[in-house]
Amino acid sequence: MSRVVLVGAGPGDPDLLTVKTLRLLQTASVVLHDSLVSDEILALAHPRARLIDVGKRCFRHSATQAEICALLIREARATAGIVLRLKGGDPMIFGRATEEMAALEDAGIEYEIIPGITAALAAAATLQRSLTQRMVSRAVHFVAGHTAEGDIPAHDFAGLAQRGGTLALYMGAQTLGGFAAHLLEAGLDPATPALAIENVSRPDERVLAASIGTLPARLRAEAGEGPVLILIGEAMAGRVPVRLPLAACV
Ligand SMILES: C[S@@+](CC[C@H](N)C(=O)[O-])C[C@H]1O[C@@H](n2cnc3c(N)ncnc32)[C@H](O)[C@@H]1O
């Protein structure tokens, strides 16, 4: 019987993998990975491991999750060693882990979960901004920028706008214009600081610092191809640090 592990690969920098994930990666026979898992991390897999890209670019959108679940079960039944299901960030944050856990349970296959660093926490470290701050931000909301159909989800925008705290918006680059409009209609001050961080923790990481009133237009004009995390809230105020390559600091 194989050992199935759903693992968070973090935001991209291999140094942000957990020790446990690194050990599993170096010994797994099969690695089913998302498109968000960086090449540097995949290079750490055992040389004889079979790497299977189940990223959304490889499948039709509607069939993706069902096909991934079926493949995971097939591999679990056919493999003697470790089957690693490697996901970007943390598997339990917008990672479709629920569907995969249910499929494994229905198939009678046991599994473990290993957490990873989610994009919002990696972004906070990059920006040197605490997502919570005494008197300024007493809550953090992890929010999705779109539904499976591509629409803006029916969030409680009044609650998000008025309760304060920091919003960490995932998958929100395409819908930010509409998302921001909902927040502003619900009473959020357009001057509220808002930052977009692309490719967090990777060599091509970029930060756009603006306000919620101006970020949508800037992002439309300046966004690249990489994943983008958006942080909104008073705790994001202040100068964005210039990040020195580690080599320049030693
Ligand atoms: C399907 S969600 C997966 C989130 C992932 N499970 C996590 O915990 O970070 C994909 C979204 O996560 C965010 N994301 C993931 N990795 C990122 C990175 N390295 N830089 C910026 N945003 C990232 C983006 O908002 C992207 O659209």
PDB file of C-alpha atoms and ligand atoms in Angstrom:
ATOM      1  CA  MET A   1       0.000   0.000   0.000  1.00  0.00           C
ATOM      2  CA  SER A   2       1.331   3.462  -0.814  1.00  0.00           C
ATOM      3  CA  ARG A   3       1.480   6.385   1.570  1.00  0.00           C
ATOM      4  CA  VAL A   4      -0.517   9.380   0.239  1.00  0.00           C
ATOM      5  CA  VAL A   5       0.432  12.834   1.490  1.00  0.00           C
ATOM      6  CA  LEU A   6      -1.200  16.159   0.573  1.00  0.00           C
ATOM      7  CA  VAL A   7       1.556  18.687   0.973  1.00  0.00           C
ATOM      8  CA  GLY A   8       1.875  22.460   0.868  1.00  0.00           C
ATOM      9  CA  ALA A   9       4.886  23.553  -1.180  1.00  0.00           C
ATOM     10  CA  GLY A  10       4.720  27.178  -0.014  1.00  0.00           C
ATOM     11  CA  PRO A  11       4.868  30.218  -2.314  1.00  0.00           C
ATOM     12  CA  GLY A  12       7.824  29.190  -4.479  1.00  0.00           C
ATOM     13  CA  ASP A  13      11.109  29.724  -2.640  1.00  0.00           C
ATOM     14  CA  PRO A  14      12.486  26.221  -1.880  1.00  0.00           C
ATOM     15  CA  ASP A  15      13.931  27.540   1.400  1.00  0.00           C
ATOM     16  CA  LEU A  16      10.343  28.013   2.608  1.00  0.00           C
ATOM     17  CA  LEU A  17       9.517  24.302   2.383  1.00  0.00           C
ATOM     18  CA  THR A  18       9.091  22.548   5.706  1.00  0.00           C
ATOM     19  CA  VAL A  19      11.779  20.022   6.612  1.00  0.00           C
ATOM     20  CA  LYS A  20       9.130  17.306   6.531  1.00  0.00           C
ATOM     21  CA  THR A  21       8.046  18.250   3.008  1.00  0.00           C
ATOM     22  CA  LEU A  22      11.640  18.285   1.801  1.00  0.00           C
ATOM     23  CA  ARG A  23      12.217  14.784   3.207  1.00  0.00           C
ATOM     24  CA  LEU A  24       9.043  13.478   1.573  1.00  0.00           C
ATOM     25  CA  LEU A  25       9.913  15.125  -1.735  1.00  0.00           C
ATOM     26  CA  GLN A  26      13.322  13.465  -1.731  1.00  0.00           C
ATOM     27  CA  THR A  27      11.806  10.015  -1.190  1.00  0.00           C
ATOM     28  CA  ALA A  28       8.429  10.066  -2.981  1.00  0.00           C
ATOM     29  CA  SER A  29       7.933   7.719  -5.945  1.00  0.00           C
ATOM     30  CA  VAL A  30       5.244   9.874  -7.559  1.00  0.00           C
ATOM     31  CA  VAL A  31       4.657  13.625  -7.296  1.00  0.00           C
ATOM     32  CA  LEU A  32       1.382  15.065  -8.581  1.00  0.00           C
ATOM     33  CA  HIS A  33       1.897  18.813  -8.607  1.00  0.00           C
ATOM     34  CA  ASP A  34       0.019  22.004  -9.392  1.00  0.00           C
ATOM     35  CA  SER A  35       1.212  24.620 -11.852  1.00  0.00           C
ATOM     36  CA  LEU A  36       1.968  26.980  -8.934  1.00  0.00           C
ATOM     37  CA  VAL A  37       4.754  24.717  -7.613  1.00  0.00           C
ATOM     38  CA  SER A  38       8.073  26.214  -8.707  1.00  0.00           C
ATOM     39  CA  ASP A  39      10.648  24.419 -10.859  1.00  0.00           C
ATOM     40  CA  GLU A  40      13.248  24.926  -8.108  1.00  0.00           C
ATOM     41  CA  ILE A  41      11.084  22.884  -5.743  1.00  0.00           C
ATOM     42  CA  LEU A  42      10.386  20.154  -8.301  1.00  0.00           C
ATOM     43  CA  ALA A  43      14.135  19.863  -8.860  1.00  0.00           C
ATOM     44  CA  LEU A  44      14.419  18.614  -5.255  1.00  0.00           C
ATOM     45  CA  ALA A  45      12.380  15.482  -6.009  1.00  0.00           C
ATOM     46  CA  HIS A  46      14.088  12.091  -6.118  1.00  0.00           C
ATOM     47  CA  PRO A  47      15.764  11.641  -9.533  1.00  0.00           C
ATOM     48  CA  ARG A  48      13.663   8.537 -10.232  1.00  0.00           C
ATOM     49  CA  ALA A  49      10.387  10.076  -9.042  1.00  0.00           C
ATOM     50  CA  ARG A  50       7.625  10.399 -11.592  1.00  0.00           C
ATOM     51  CA  LEU A  51       6.500  14.045 -11.761  1.00  0.00           C
ATOM     52  CA  ILE A  52       2.950  14.532 -13.006  1.00  0.00           C
ATOM     53  CA  ASP A  53       1.764  18.064 -13.767  1.00  0.00           C
ATOM     54  CA  VAL A  54      -1.924  18.238 -12.915  1.00  0.00           C
ATOM     55  CA  GLY A  55      -1.932  22.025 -13.194  1.00  0.00           C
ATOM     56  CA  LYS A  56      -5.008  23.642 -14.625  1.00  0.00           C
ATOM     57  CA  ARG A  57      -3.214  24.370 -17.876  1.00  0.00           C
ATOM     58  CA  CYS A  58      -3.148  20.636 -18.605  1.00  0.00           C
ATOM     59  CA  PHE A  59      -6.850  19.912 -18.204  1.00  0.00           C
ATOM     60  CA  ARG A  60     -10.165  21.386 -19.281  1.00  0.00           C
ATOM     61  CA  HIS A  61     -11.438  23.570 -16.462  1.00  0.00           C
ATOM     62  CA  SER A  62     -14.698  21.713 -15.714  1.00  0.00           C
ATOM     63  CA  ALA A  63     -13.080  18.263 -15.589  1.00  0.00           C
ATOM     64  CA  THR A  64      -9.935  19.247 -13.742  1.00  0.00           C
ATOM     65  CA  GLN A  65     -10.788  18.328 -10.192  1.00  0.00           C
ATOM     66  CA  ALA A  66     -12.531  15.061 -11.047  1.00  0.00           C
ATOM     67  CA  GLU A  67      -9.591  13.995 -13.218  1.00  0.00           C
ATOM     68  CA  ILE A  68      -7.073  14.920 -10.531  1.00  0.00           C
ATOM     69  CA  CYS A  69      -8.987  12.925  -7.905  1.00  0.00           C
ATOM     70  CA  ALA A  70      -9.235   9.893 -10.201  1.00  0.00           C
ATOM     71  CA  LEU A  71      -5.527  10.084 -11.023  1.00  0.00           C
ATOM     72  CA  LEU A  72      -4.594  10.426  -7.347  1.00  0.00           C
ATOM     73  CA  ILE A  73      -6.560   7.286  -6.512  1.00  0.00           C
ATOM     74  CA  ARG A  74      -5.099   5.357  -9.461  1.00  0.00           C
ATOM     75  CA  GLU A  75      -1.562   6.309  -8.448  1.00  0.00           C
ATOM     76  CA  ALA A  76      -2.217   5.490  -4.789  1.00  0.00           C
ATOM     77  CA  ARG A  77      -3.391   1.992  -5.741  1.00  0.00           C
ATOM     78  CA  ALA A  78      -0.603   1.328  -8.212  1.00  0.00           C
ATOM     79  CA  THR A  79       2.385   2.740  -6.310  1.00  0.00           C
ATOM     80  CA  ALA A  80       4.325   0.931  -3.609  1.00  0.00           C
ATOM     81  CA  GLY A  81       6.052   4.037  -2.221  1.00  0.00           C
ATOM     82  CA  ILE A  82       5.019   7.581  -1.329  1.00  0.00           C
ATOM     83  CA  VAL A  83       2.512   9.451  -3.513  1.00  0.00           C
ATOM     84  CA  LEU A  84       2.924  13.162  -2.931  1.00  0.00           C
ATOM     85  CA  ARG A  85       0.140  15.542  -3.902  1.00  0.00           C
ATOM     86  CA  LEU A  86       2.096  18.794  -3.955  1.00  0.00           C
ATOM     87  CA  LYS A  87       0.103  22.023  -3.900  1.00  0.00           C
ATOM     88  CA  GLY A  88       1.176  25.663  -3.976  1.00  0.00           C
ATOM     89  CA  GLY A  89       1.083  27.489  -0.638  1.00  0.00           C
ATOM     90  CA  ASP A  90      -0.964  25.598   1.949  1.00  0.00           C
ATOM     91  CA  PRO A  91      -3.280  22.784   0.825  1.00  0.00           C
ATOM     92  CA  MET A  92      -6.075  23.977   3.141  1.00  0.00           C
ATOM     93  CA  ILE A  93      -6.240  27.536   1.776  1.00  0.00           C
ATOM     94  CA  PHE A  94      -8.024  27.690  -1.596  1.00  0.00           C
ATOM     95  CA  GLY A  95      -6.302  24.420  -2.441  1.00  0.00           C
ATOM     96  CA  ARG A  96      -9.288  22.158  -3.319  1.00  0.00           C
ATOM     97  CA  ALA A  97      -8.046  19.815  -0.582  1.00  0.00           C
ATOM     98  CA  THR A  98     -11.613  19.033   0.515  1.00  0.00           C
ATOM     99  CA  GLU A  99     -12.469  17.342  -2.787  1.00  0.00           C
ATOM    100  CA  GLU A 100      -9.275  15.313  -2.808  1.00  0.00           C
ATOM    101  CA  MET A 101      -9.642  14.214   0.818  1.00  0.00           C
ATOM    102  CA  ALA A 102     -13.249  13.156   0.149  1.00  0.00           C
ATOM    103  CA  ALA A 103     -12.231  11.186  -2.950  1.00  0.00           C
ATOM    104  CA  LEU A 104      -9.476   9.406  -1.018  1.00  0.00           C
ATOM    105  CA  GLU A 105     -11.851   8.625   1.846  1.00  0.00           C
ATOM    106  CA  ASP A 106     -14.495   7.273  -0.554  1.00  0.00           C
ATOM    107  CA  ALA A 107     -11.817   5.051  -2.067  1.00  0.00           C
ATOM    108  CA  GLY A 108     -10.770   3.836   1.392  1.00  0.00           C
ATOM    109  CA  ILE A 109      -7.283   5.337   1.077  1.00  0.00           C
ATOM    110  CA  GLU A 110      -5.649   6.906   4.125  1.00  0.00           C
ATOM    111  CA  TYR A 111      -3.732  10.150   3.750  1.00  0.00           C
ATOM    112  CA  GLU A 112      -1.815  12.771   5.716  1.00  0.00           C
ATOM    113  CA  ILE A 113      -1.687  16.548   5.341  1.00  0.00           C
ATOM    114  CA  ILE A 114       1.495  18.589   5.672  1.00  0.00           C
ATOM    115  CA  PRO A 115       0.960  22.374   5.858  1.00  0.00           C
ATOM    116  CA  GLY A 116       2.825  24.912   3.752  1.00  0.00           C
ATOM    117  CA  ILE A 117       3.316  28.660   3.930  1.00  0.00           C
ATOM    118  CA  THR A 118       0.329  30.324   2.312  1.00  0.00           C
ATOM    119  CA  ALA A 119       0.872  33.260  -0.073  1.00  0.00           C
ATOM    120  CA  ALA A 120      -0.546  35.882   2.314  1.00  0.00           C
ATOM    121  CA  LEU A 121       1.897  34.995   5.079  1.00  0.00           C
ATOM    122  CA  ALA A 122       4.840  34.930   2.700  1.00  0.00           C
ATOM    123  CA  ALA A 123       3.725  38.321   1.340  1.00  0.00           C
ATOM    124  CA  ALA A 124       3.563  39.790   4.854  1.00  0.00           C
ATOM    125  CA  ALA A 125       7.163  38.692   5.402  1.00  0.00           C
ATOM    126  CA  THR A 126       8.302  40.172   2.081  1.00  0.00           C
ATOM    127  CA  LEU A 127       6.548  43.468   2.815  1.00  0.00           C
ATOM    128  CA  GLN A 128       7.663  43.526   6.442  1.00  0.00           C
ATOM    129  CA  ARG A 129       4.052  44.254   7.375  1.00  0.00           C
ATOM    130  CA  SER A 130       2.230  42.403  10.125  1.00  0.00           C
ATOM    131  CA  LEU A 131      -1.251  41.413   8.946  1.00  0.00           C
ATOM    132  CA  THR A 132      -2.497  42.035  12.473  1.00  0.00           C
ATOM    133  CA  GLN A 133      -1.554  45.151  14.421  1.00  0.00           C
ATOM    134  CA  ARG A 134      -2.677  46.407  17.814  1.00  0.00           C
ATOM    135  CA  MET A 135      -5.349  49.146  17.460  1.00  0.00           C
ATOM    136  CA  VAL A 136      -5.196  48.923  13.624  1.00  0.00           C
ATOM    137  CA  SER A 137      -6.018  45.395  12.456  1.00  0.00           C
ATOM    138  CA  ARG A 138      -7.519  42.809  14.767  1.00  0.00           C
ATOM    139  CA  ALA A 139      -8.537  40.294  12.113  1.00  0.00           C
ATOM    140  CA  VAL A 140      -7.337  38.793   8.852  1.00  0.00           C
ATOM    141  CA  HIS A 141      -9.796  37.639   6.216  1.00  0.00           C
ATOM    142  CA  PHE A 142      -8.663  35.200   3.539  1.00  0.00           C
ATOM    143  CA  VAL A 143     -11.003  35.916   0.625  1.00  0.00           C
ATOM    144  CA  ALA A 144     -11.369  34.491  -2.882  1.00  0.00           C
ATOM    145  CA  GLY A 145     -11.504  36.907  -5.810  1.00  0.00           C
ATOM    146  CA  HIS A 146     -13.651  34.721  -8.040  1.00  0.00           C
ATOM    147  CA  THR A 147     -16.019  31.777  -8.048  1.00  0.00           C
ATOM    148  CA  ALA A 148     -15.566  28.637 -10.180  1.00  0.00           C
ATOM    149  CA  GLU A 149     -17.584  30.452 -12.878  1.00  0.00           C
ATOM    150  CA  GLY A 150     -15.268  33.472 -12.760  1.00  0.00           C
ATOM    151  CA  ASP A 151     -17.734  35.812 -11.019  1.00  0.00           C
ATOM    152  CA  ILE A 152     -17.038  37.859  -7.919  1.00  0.00           C
ATOM    153  CA  PRO A 153     -18.216  35.812  -4.903  1.00  0.00           C
ATOM    154  CA  ALA A 154     -21.166  37.105  -2.855  1.00  0.00           C
ATOM    155  CA  HIS A 155     -19.029  38.119   0.110  1.00  0.00           C
ATOM    156  CA  ASP A 156     -20.429  40.188   2.959  1.00  0.00           C
ATOM    157  CA  PHE A 157     -18.768  43.326   1.539  1.00  0.00           C
ATOM    158  CA  ALA A 158     -20.311  45.578   4.187  1.00  0.00           C
ATOM    159  CA  GLY A 159     -18.854  43.366   6.884  1.00  0.00           C
ATOM    160  CA  LEU A 160     -15.449  43.257   5.171  1.00  0.00           C
ATOM    161  CA  ALA A 161     -15.438  47.046   4.669  1.00  0.00           C
ATOM    162  CA  GLN A 162     -16.650  48.041   8.094  1.00  0.00           C
ATOM    163  CA  ARG A 163     -15.125  45.562  10.507  1.00  0.00           C
ATOM    164  CA  GLY A 164     -11.587  46.590   9.689  1.00  0.00           C
ATOM    165  CA  GLY A 165      -8.715  44.154   9.706  1.00  0.00           C
ATOM    166  CA  THR A 166      -6.649  43.050   6.730  1.00  0.00           C
ATOM    167  CA  LEU A 167      -8.080  41.449   3.614  1.00  0.00           C
ATOM    168  CA  ALA A 168      -5.883  38.905   1.888  1.00  0.00           C
ATOM    169  CA  LEU A 169      -7.386  38.529  -1.561  1.00  0.00           C
ATOM    170  CA  TYR A 170      -6.444  35.351  -3.446  1.00  0.00           C
ATOM    171  CA  MET A 171      -7.169  34.827  -7.151  1.00  0.00           C
ATOM    172  CA  GLY A 172      -8.271  38.458  -7.298  1.00  0.00           C
ATOM    173  CA  ALA A 173      -6.109  40.060 -10.002  1.00  0.00           C
ATOM    174  CA  GLN A 174      -8.700  39.664 -12.781  1.00  0.00           C
ATOM    175  CA  THR A 175     -11.704  40.762 -10.733  1.00  0.00           C
ATOM    176  CA  LEU A 176     -10.087  43.465  -8.590  1.00  0.00           C
ATOM    177  CA  GLY A 177     -11.987  46.321 -10.310  1.00  0.00           C
ATOM    178  CA  GLY A 178     -15.384  44.883  -9.385  1.00  0.00           C
ATOM    179  CA  PHE A 179     -14.204  43.650  -6.007  1.00  0.00           C
ATOM    180  CA  ALA A 180     -12.879  47.092  -5.066  1.00  0.00           C
ATOM    181  CA  ALA A 181     -16.101  48.744  -6.315  1.00  0.00           C
ATOM    182  CA  HIS A 182     -18.133  46.521  -3.934  1.00  0.00           C
ATOM    183  CA  LEU A 183     -15.864  47.479  -1.014  1.00  0.00           C
ATOM    184  CA  LEU A 184     -16.092  51.200  -1.830  1.00  0.00           C
ATOM    185  CA  GLU A 185     -19.901  51.024  -2.168  1.00  0.00           C
ATOM    186  CA  ALA A 186     -19.957  49.346   1.241  1.00  0.00           C
ATOM    187  CA  GLY A 187     -18.116  52.317   2.741  1.00  0.00           C
ATOM    188  CA  LEU A 188     -14.421  51.479   2.566  1.00  0.00           C
ATOM    189  CA  ASP A 189     -12.293  54.633   2.282  1.00  0.00           C
ATOM    190  CA  PRO A 190     -10.744  54.750  -1.233  1.00  0.00           C
ATOM    191  CA  ALA A 191      -7.479  55.875   0.389  1.00  0.00           C
ATOM    192  CA  THR A 192      -7.163  52.552   2.262  1.00  0.00           C
ATOM    193  CA  PRO A 193      -3.723  51.099   1.505  1.00  0.00           C
ATOM    194  CA  ALA A 194      -3.727  48.213  -0.959  1.00  0.00           C
ATOM    195  CA  LEU A 195      -0.740  46.226  -2.188  1.00  0.00           C
ATOM    196  CA  ALA A 196      -0.448  43.689  -4.984  1.00  0.00           C
ATOM    197  CA  ILE A 197       2.437  41.248  -4.715  1.00  0.00           C
ATOM    198  CA  GLU A 198       3.227  39.112  -7.720  1.00  0.00           C
ATOM    199  CA  ASN A 199       5.355  35.945  -7.549  1.00  0.00           C
ATOM    200  CA  VAL A 200       5.839  36.211  -3.789  1.00  0.00           C
ATOM    201  CA  SER A 201       9.179  34.774  -2.613  1.00  0.00           C
ATOM    202  CA  ARG A 202      10.410  34.097  -6.158  1.00  0.00           C
ATOM    203  CA  PRO A 203      13.302  35.812  -7.923  1.00  0.00           C
ATOM    204  CA  ASP A 204      10.823  37.783 -10.074  1.00  0.00           C
ATOM    205  CA  GLU A 205       8.760  39.017  -7.118  1.00  0.00           C
ATOM    206  CA  ARG A 206       7.170  42.465  -7.676  1.00  0.00           C
ATOM    207  CA  VAL A 207       5.160  44.766  -5.433  1.00  0.00           C
ATOM    208  CA  LEU A 208       2.644  47.419  -6.462  1.00  0.00           C
ATOM    209  CA  ALA A 209       1.824  49.794  -3.607  1.00  0.00           C
ATOM    210  CA  ALA A 210      -1.324  51.915  -4.028  1.00  0.00           C
ATOM    211  CA  SER A 211      -4.719  52.528  -2.447  1.00  0.00           C
ATOM    212  CA  ILE A 212      -7.872  50.496  -2.982  1.00  0.00           C
ATOM    213  CA  GLY A 213      -9.140  53.389  -5.124  1.00  0.00           C
ATOM    214  CA  THR A 214      -6.163  53.268  -7.485  1.00  0.00           C
ATOM    215  CA  LEU A 215      -4.838  49.702  -7.364  1.00  0.00           C
ATOM    216  CA  PRO A 216      -7.267  48.168  -9.925  1.00  0.00           C
ATOM    217  CA  ALA A 217      -6.139  50.513 -12.730  1.00  0.00           C
ATOM    218  CA  ARG A 218      -2.469  50.130 -11.825  1.00  0.00           C
ATOM    219  CA  LEU A 219      -2.733  46.360 -11.714  1.00  0.00           C
ATOM    220  CA  ARG A 220      -4.510  46.289 -15.091  1.00  0.00           C
ATOM    221  CA  ALA A 221      -1.673  48.308 -16.574  1.00  0.00           C
ATOM    222  CA  GLU A 222       1.271  46.693 -14.808  1.00  0.00           C
ATOM    223  CA  ALA A 223       0.454  43.080 -13.874  1.00  0.00           C
ATOM    224  CA  GLY A 224       2.647  40.335 -15.292  1.00  0.00           C
ATOM    225  CA  GLU A 225       1.864  36.665 -15.835  1.00  0.00           C
ATOM    226  CA  GLY A 226       2.563  35.349 -12.318  1.00  0.00           C
ATOM    227  CA  PRO A 227       0.181  34.711  -9.397  1.00  0.00           C
ATOM    228  CA  VAL A 228      -0.870  37.872  -7.561  1.00  0.00           C
ATOM    229  CA  LEU A 229      -1.855  38.255  -3.914  1.00  0.00           C
ATOM    230  CA  ILE A 230      -3.605  41.462  -2.847  1.00  0.00           C
ATOM    231  CA  LEU A 231      -3.504  42.837   0.689  1.00  0.00           C
ATOM    232  CA  ILE A 232      -5.929  45.588   1.693  1.00  0.00           C
ATOM    233  CA  GLY A 233      -6.134  47.446   5.000  1.00  0.00           C
ATOM    234  CA  GLU A 234      -4.637  50.126   7.232  1.00  0.00           C
ATOM    235  CA  ALA A 235      -1.967  47.704   8.479  1.00  0.00           C
ATOM    236  CA  MET A 236      -0.483  47.832   4.962  1.00  0.00           C
ATOM    237  CA  ALA A 237       0.345  51.575   5.210  1.00  0.00           C
ATOM    238  CA  GLY A 238       3.936  52.775   4.967  1.00  0.00           C
ATOM    239  CA  ARG A 239       6.948  52.426   2.770  1.00  0.00           C
ATOM    240  CA  VAL A 240       7.485  49.165   0.945  1.00  0.00           C
ATOM    241  CA  PRO A 241      10.958  47.830   1.752  1.00  0.00           C
ATOM    242  CA  VAL A 242      13.532  47.401  -0.956  1.00  0.00           C
ATOM    243  CA  ARG A 243      14.439  43.746  -0.880  1.00  0.00           C
ATOM    244  CA  LEU A 244      18.136  43.024  -1.162  1.00  0.00           C
ATOM    245  CA  PRO A 245      19.233  39.709  -2.576  1.00  0.00           C
ATOM    246  CA  LEU A 246      20.520  37.592   0.326  1.00  0.00           C
ATOM    247  CA  ALA A 247      24.015  37.554  -1.198  1.00  0.00           C
ATOM    248  CA  ALA A 248      24.180  41.334  -0.868  1.00  0.00           C
ATOM    249  CA  CYS A 249      23.544  41.142   2.893  1.00  0.00           C
ATOM    250  CA  VAL A 250      26.270  38.697   3.929  1.00  0.00           C
TER     251      VAL A 250
HETATM  252  C1  LIG B   1      -5.769  28.532  -6.108  1.00  0.00           C
HETATM  253  S1  LIG B   1      -5.074  29.724  -5.030  1.00  0.00           S
HETATM  254  C2  LIG B   1      -3.943  28.714  -4.150  1.00  0.00           C
HETATM  255  C3  LIG B   1      -3.488  29.324  -2.843  1.00  0.00           C
HETATM  256  C4  LIG B   1      -2.462  28.475  -2.137  1.00  0.00           C
HETATM  257  N1  LIG B   1      -3.038  27.231  -1.686  1.00  0.00           N
HETATM  258  C5  LIG B   1      -1.831  29.215  -0.953  1.00  0.00           C
HETATM  259  O1  LIG B   1      -2.055  28.788   0.201  1.00  0.00           O
HETATM  260  O2  LIG B   1      -1.117  30.196  -1.166  1.00  0.00           O
HETATM  261  C6  LIG B   1      -4.051  30.625  -6.120  1.00  0.00           C
HETATM  262  C7  LIG B   1      -3.849  32.058  -5.671  1.00  0.00           C
HETATM  263  O3  LIG B   1      -2.943  32.091  -4.587  1.00  0.00           O
HETATM  264  C8  LIG B   1      -2.166  33.265  -4.637  1.00  0.00           C
HETATM  265  N2  LIG B   1      -0.753  32.869  -4.753  1.00  0.00           N
HETATM  266  C9  LIG B   1      -0.260  31.630  -4.654  1.00  0.00           C
HETATM  267  N3  LIG B   1       1.091  31.635  -4.738  1.00  0.00           N
HETATM  268  C10 LIG B   1       1.449  32.922  -4.913  1.00  0.00           C
HETATM  269  C11 LIG B   1       2.693  33.588  -5.082  1.00  0.00           C
HETATM  270  N4  LIG B   1       3.865  32.929  -5.078  1.00  0.00           N
HETATM  271  N5  LIG B   1       2.680  34.926  -5.236  1.00  0.00           N
HETATM  272  C12 LIG B   1       1.518  35.622  -5.224  1.00  0.00           C
HETATM  273  N6  LIG B   1       0.315  35.047  -5.069  1.00  0.00           N
HETATM  274  C13 LIG B   1       0.273  33.710  -4.913  1.00  0.00           C
HETATM  275  C14 LIG B   1      -2.656  34.054  -5.850  1.00  0.00           C
HETATM  276  O4  LIG B   1      -3.668  34.942  -5.422  1.00  0.00           O
HETATM  277  C15 LIG B   1      -3.225  32.959  -6.717  1.00  0.00           C
HETATM  278  O5  LIG B   1      -4.182  33.463  -7.620  1.00  0.00           O
END
